[in-house]
mmCIF file of N, CA and C in Angstrom:
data_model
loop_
_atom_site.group_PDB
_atom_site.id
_atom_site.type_symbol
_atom_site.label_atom_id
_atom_site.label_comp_id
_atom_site.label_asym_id
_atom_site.label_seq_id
_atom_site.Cartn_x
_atom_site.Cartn_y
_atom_site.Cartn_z
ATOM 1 N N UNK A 133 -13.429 -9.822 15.055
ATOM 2 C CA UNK A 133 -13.076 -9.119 13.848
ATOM 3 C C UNK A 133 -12.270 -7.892 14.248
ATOM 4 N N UNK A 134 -11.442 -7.665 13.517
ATOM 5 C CA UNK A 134 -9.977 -6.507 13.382
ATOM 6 C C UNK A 134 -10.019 -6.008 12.372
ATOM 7 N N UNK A 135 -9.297 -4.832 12.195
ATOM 8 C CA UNK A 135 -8.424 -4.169 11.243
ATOM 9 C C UNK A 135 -7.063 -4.043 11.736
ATOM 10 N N UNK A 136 -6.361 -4.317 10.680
ATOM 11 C CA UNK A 136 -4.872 -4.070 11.154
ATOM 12 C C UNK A 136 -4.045 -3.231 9.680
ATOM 13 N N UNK A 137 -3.385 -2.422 9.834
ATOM 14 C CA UNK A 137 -2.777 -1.679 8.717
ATOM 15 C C UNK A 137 -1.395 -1.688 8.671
ATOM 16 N N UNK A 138 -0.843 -2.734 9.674
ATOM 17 C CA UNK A 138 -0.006 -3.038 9.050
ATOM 18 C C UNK A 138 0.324 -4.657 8.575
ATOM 19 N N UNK A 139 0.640 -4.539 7.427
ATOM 20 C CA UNK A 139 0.842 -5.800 6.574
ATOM 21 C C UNK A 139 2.088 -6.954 7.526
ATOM 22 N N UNK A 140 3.040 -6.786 7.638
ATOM 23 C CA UNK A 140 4.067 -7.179 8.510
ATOM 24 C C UNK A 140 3.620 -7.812 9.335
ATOM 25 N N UNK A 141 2.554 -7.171 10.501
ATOM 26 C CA UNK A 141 2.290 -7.156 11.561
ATOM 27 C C UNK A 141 0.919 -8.112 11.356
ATOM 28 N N UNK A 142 0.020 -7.912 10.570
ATOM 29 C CA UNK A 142 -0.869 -8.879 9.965
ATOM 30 C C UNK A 142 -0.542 -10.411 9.858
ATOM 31 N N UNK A 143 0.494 -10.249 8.941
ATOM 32 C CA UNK A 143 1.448 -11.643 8.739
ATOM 33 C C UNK A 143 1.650 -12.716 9.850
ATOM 34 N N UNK A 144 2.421 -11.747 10.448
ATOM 35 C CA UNK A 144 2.883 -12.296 12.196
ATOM 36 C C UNK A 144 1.578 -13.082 12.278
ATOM 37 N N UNK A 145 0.538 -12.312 12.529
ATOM 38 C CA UNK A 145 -0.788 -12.494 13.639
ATOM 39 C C UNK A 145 -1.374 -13.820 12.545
ATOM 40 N N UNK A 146 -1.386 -13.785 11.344
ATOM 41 C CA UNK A 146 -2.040 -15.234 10.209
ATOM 42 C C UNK A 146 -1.134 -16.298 10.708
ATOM 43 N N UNK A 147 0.556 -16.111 10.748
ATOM 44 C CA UNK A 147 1.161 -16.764 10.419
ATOM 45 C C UNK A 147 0.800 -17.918 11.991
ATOM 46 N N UNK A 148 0.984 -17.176 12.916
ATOM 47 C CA UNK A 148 0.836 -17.524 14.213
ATOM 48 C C UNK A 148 -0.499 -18.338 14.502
ATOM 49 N N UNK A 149 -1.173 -18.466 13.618
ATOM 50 C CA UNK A 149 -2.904 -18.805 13.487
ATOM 51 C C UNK A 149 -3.844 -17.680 14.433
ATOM 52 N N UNK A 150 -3.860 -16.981 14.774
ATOM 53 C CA UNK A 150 -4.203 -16.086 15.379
ATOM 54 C C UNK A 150 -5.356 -15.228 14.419
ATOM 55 N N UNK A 151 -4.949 -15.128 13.146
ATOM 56 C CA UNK A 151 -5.836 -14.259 11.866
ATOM 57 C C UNK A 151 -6.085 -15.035 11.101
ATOM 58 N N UNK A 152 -6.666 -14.783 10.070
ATOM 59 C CA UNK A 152 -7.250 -15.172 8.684
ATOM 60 C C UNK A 152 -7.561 -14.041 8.051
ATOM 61 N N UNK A 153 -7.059 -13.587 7.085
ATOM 62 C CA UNK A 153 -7.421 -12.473 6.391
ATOM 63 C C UNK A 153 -6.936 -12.706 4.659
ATOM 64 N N UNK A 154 -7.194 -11.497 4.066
ATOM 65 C CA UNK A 154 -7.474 -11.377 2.604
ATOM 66 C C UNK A 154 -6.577 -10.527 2.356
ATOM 67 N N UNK A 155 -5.236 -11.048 1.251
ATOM 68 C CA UNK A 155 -4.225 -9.678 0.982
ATOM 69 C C UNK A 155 -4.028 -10.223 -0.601
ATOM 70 N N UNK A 156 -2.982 -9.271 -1.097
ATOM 71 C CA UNK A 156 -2.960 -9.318 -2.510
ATOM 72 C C UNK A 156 -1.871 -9.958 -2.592
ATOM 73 N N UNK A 157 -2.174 -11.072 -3.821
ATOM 74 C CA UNK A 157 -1.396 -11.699 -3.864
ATOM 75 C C UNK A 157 0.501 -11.368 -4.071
ATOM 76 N N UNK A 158 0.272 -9.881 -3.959
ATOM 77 C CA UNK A 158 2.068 -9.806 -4.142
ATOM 78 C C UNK A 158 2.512 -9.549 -2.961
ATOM 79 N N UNK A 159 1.659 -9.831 -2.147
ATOM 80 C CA UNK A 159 1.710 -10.213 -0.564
ATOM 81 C C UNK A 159 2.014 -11.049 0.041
ATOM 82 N N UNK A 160 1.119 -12.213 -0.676
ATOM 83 C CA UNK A 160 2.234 -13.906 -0.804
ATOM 84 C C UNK A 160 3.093 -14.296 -1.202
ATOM 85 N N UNK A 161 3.363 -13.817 -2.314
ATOM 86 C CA UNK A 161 5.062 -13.792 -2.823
ATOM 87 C C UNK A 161 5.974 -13.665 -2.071
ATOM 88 N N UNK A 162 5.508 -12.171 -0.950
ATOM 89 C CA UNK A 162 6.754 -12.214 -0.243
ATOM 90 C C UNK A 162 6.920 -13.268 0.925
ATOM 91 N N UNK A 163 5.976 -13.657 1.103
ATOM 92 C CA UNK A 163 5.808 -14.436 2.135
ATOM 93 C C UNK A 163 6.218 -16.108 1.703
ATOM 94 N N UNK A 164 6.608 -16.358 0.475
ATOM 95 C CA UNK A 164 6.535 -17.422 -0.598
ATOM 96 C C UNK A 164 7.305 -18.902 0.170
ATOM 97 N N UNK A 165 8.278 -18.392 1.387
ATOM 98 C CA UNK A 165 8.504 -19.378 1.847
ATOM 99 C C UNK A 165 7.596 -20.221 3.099
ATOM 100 N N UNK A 166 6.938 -19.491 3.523
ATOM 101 C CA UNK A 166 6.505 -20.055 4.632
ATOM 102 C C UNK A 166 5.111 -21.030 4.162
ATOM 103 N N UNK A 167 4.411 -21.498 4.485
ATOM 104 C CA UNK A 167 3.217 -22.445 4.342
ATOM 105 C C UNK A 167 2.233 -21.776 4.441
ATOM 106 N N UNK A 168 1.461 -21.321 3.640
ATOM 107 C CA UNK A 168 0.309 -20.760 3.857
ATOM 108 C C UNK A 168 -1.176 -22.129 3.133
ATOM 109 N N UNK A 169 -1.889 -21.729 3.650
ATOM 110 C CA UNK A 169 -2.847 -22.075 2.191
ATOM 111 C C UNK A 169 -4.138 -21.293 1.377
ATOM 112 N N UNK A 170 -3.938 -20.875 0.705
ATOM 113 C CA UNK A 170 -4.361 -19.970 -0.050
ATOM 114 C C UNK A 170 -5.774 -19.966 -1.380
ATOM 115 N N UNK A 171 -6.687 -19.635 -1.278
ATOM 116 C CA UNK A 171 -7.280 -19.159 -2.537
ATOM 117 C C UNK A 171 -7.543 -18.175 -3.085
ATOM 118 N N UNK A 172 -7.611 -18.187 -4.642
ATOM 119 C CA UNK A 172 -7.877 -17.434 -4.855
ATOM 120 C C UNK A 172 -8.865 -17.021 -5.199
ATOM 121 N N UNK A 173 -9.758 -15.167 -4.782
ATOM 122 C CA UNK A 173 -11.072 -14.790 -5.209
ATOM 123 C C UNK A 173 -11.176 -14.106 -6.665
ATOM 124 N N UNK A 174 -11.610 -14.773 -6.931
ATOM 125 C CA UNK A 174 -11.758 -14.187 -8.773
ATOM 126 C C UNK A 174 -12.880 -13.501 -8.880
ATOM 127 N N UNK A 175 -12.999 -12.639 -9.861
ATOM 128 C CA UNK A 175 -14.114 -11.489 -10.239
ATOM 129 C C UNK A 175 -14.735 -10.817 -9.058
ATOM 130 N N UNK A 176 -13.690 -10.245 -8.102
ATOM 131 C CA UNK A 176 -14.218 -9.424 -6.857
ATOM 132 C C UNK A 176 -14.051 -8.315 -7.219
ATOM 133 N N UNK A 177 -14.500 -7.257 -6.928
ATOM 134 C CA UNK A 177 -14.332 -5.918 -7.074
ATOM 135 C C UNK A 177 -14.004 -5.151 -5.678
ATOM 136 N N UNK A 178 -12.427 -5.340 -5.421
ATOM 137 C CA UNK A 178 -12.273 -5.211 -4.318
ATOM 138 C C UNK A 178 -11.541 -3.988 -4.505
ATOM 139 N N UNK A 179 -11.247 -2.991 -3.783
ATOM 140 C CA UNK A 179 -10.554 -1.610 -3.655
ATOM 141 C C UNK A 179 -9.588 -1.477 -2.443
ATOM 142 N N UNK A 180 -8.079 -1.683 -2.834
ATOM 143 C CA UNK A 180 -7.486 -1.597 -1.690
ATOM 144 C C UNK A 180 -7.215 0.230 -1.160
ATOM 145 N N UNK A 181 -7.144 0.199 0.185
ATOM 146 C CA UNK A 181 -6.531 1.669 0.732
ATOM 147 C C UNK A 181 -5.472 1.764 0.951
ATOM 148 N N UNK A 182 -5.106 3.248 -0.041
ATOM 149 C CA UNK A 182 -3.727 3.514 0.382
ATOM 150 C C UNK A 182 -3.703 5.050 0.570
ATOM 151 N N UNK A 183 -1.914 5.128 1.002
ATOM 152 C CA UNK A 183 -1.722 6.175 2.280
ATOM 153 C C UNK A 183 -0.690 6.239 1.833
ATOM 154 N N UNK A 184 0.072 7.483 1.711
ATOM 155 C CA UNK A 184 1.204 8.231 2.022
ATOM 156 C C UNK A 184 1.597 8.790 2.831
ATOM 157 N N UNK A 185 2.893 8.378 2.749
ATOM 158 C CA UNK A 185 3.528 9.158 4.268
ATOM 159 C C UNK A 185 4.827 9.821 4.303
ATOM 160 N N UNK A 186 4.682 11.031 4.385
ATOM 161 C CA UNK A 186 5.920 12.343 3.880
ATOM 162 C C UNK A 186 6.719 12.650 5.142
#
């Protein structure tokens, strides 16, 4: 088990089979060409983290 913060870099590491992880779906969109397979979690109460950077 990992954390990784960056999304990009996440990708790589799923895409490669290397990960399995949980992102939002406007996450897959961008990703819309490649093959994933996907479900979706309904009625989670999930809280994503975010960060600014000046």
């Amino acid at each position: 088990m990992a954390e990784c913060s960056d999304m990009q870099t996440l990708m790589e590491l799923f895409n490669g089979g290397i990960a399995a992880t949980i992102v939002p779906k406007s996450v897959l969109d961008v990703y819309r060409d490649k093959i994933f397979y996907s479900i979706p979690i309904n009625n989670a109460d999930l809280m994503p983290s975010l960060g600014v950077v000046w």
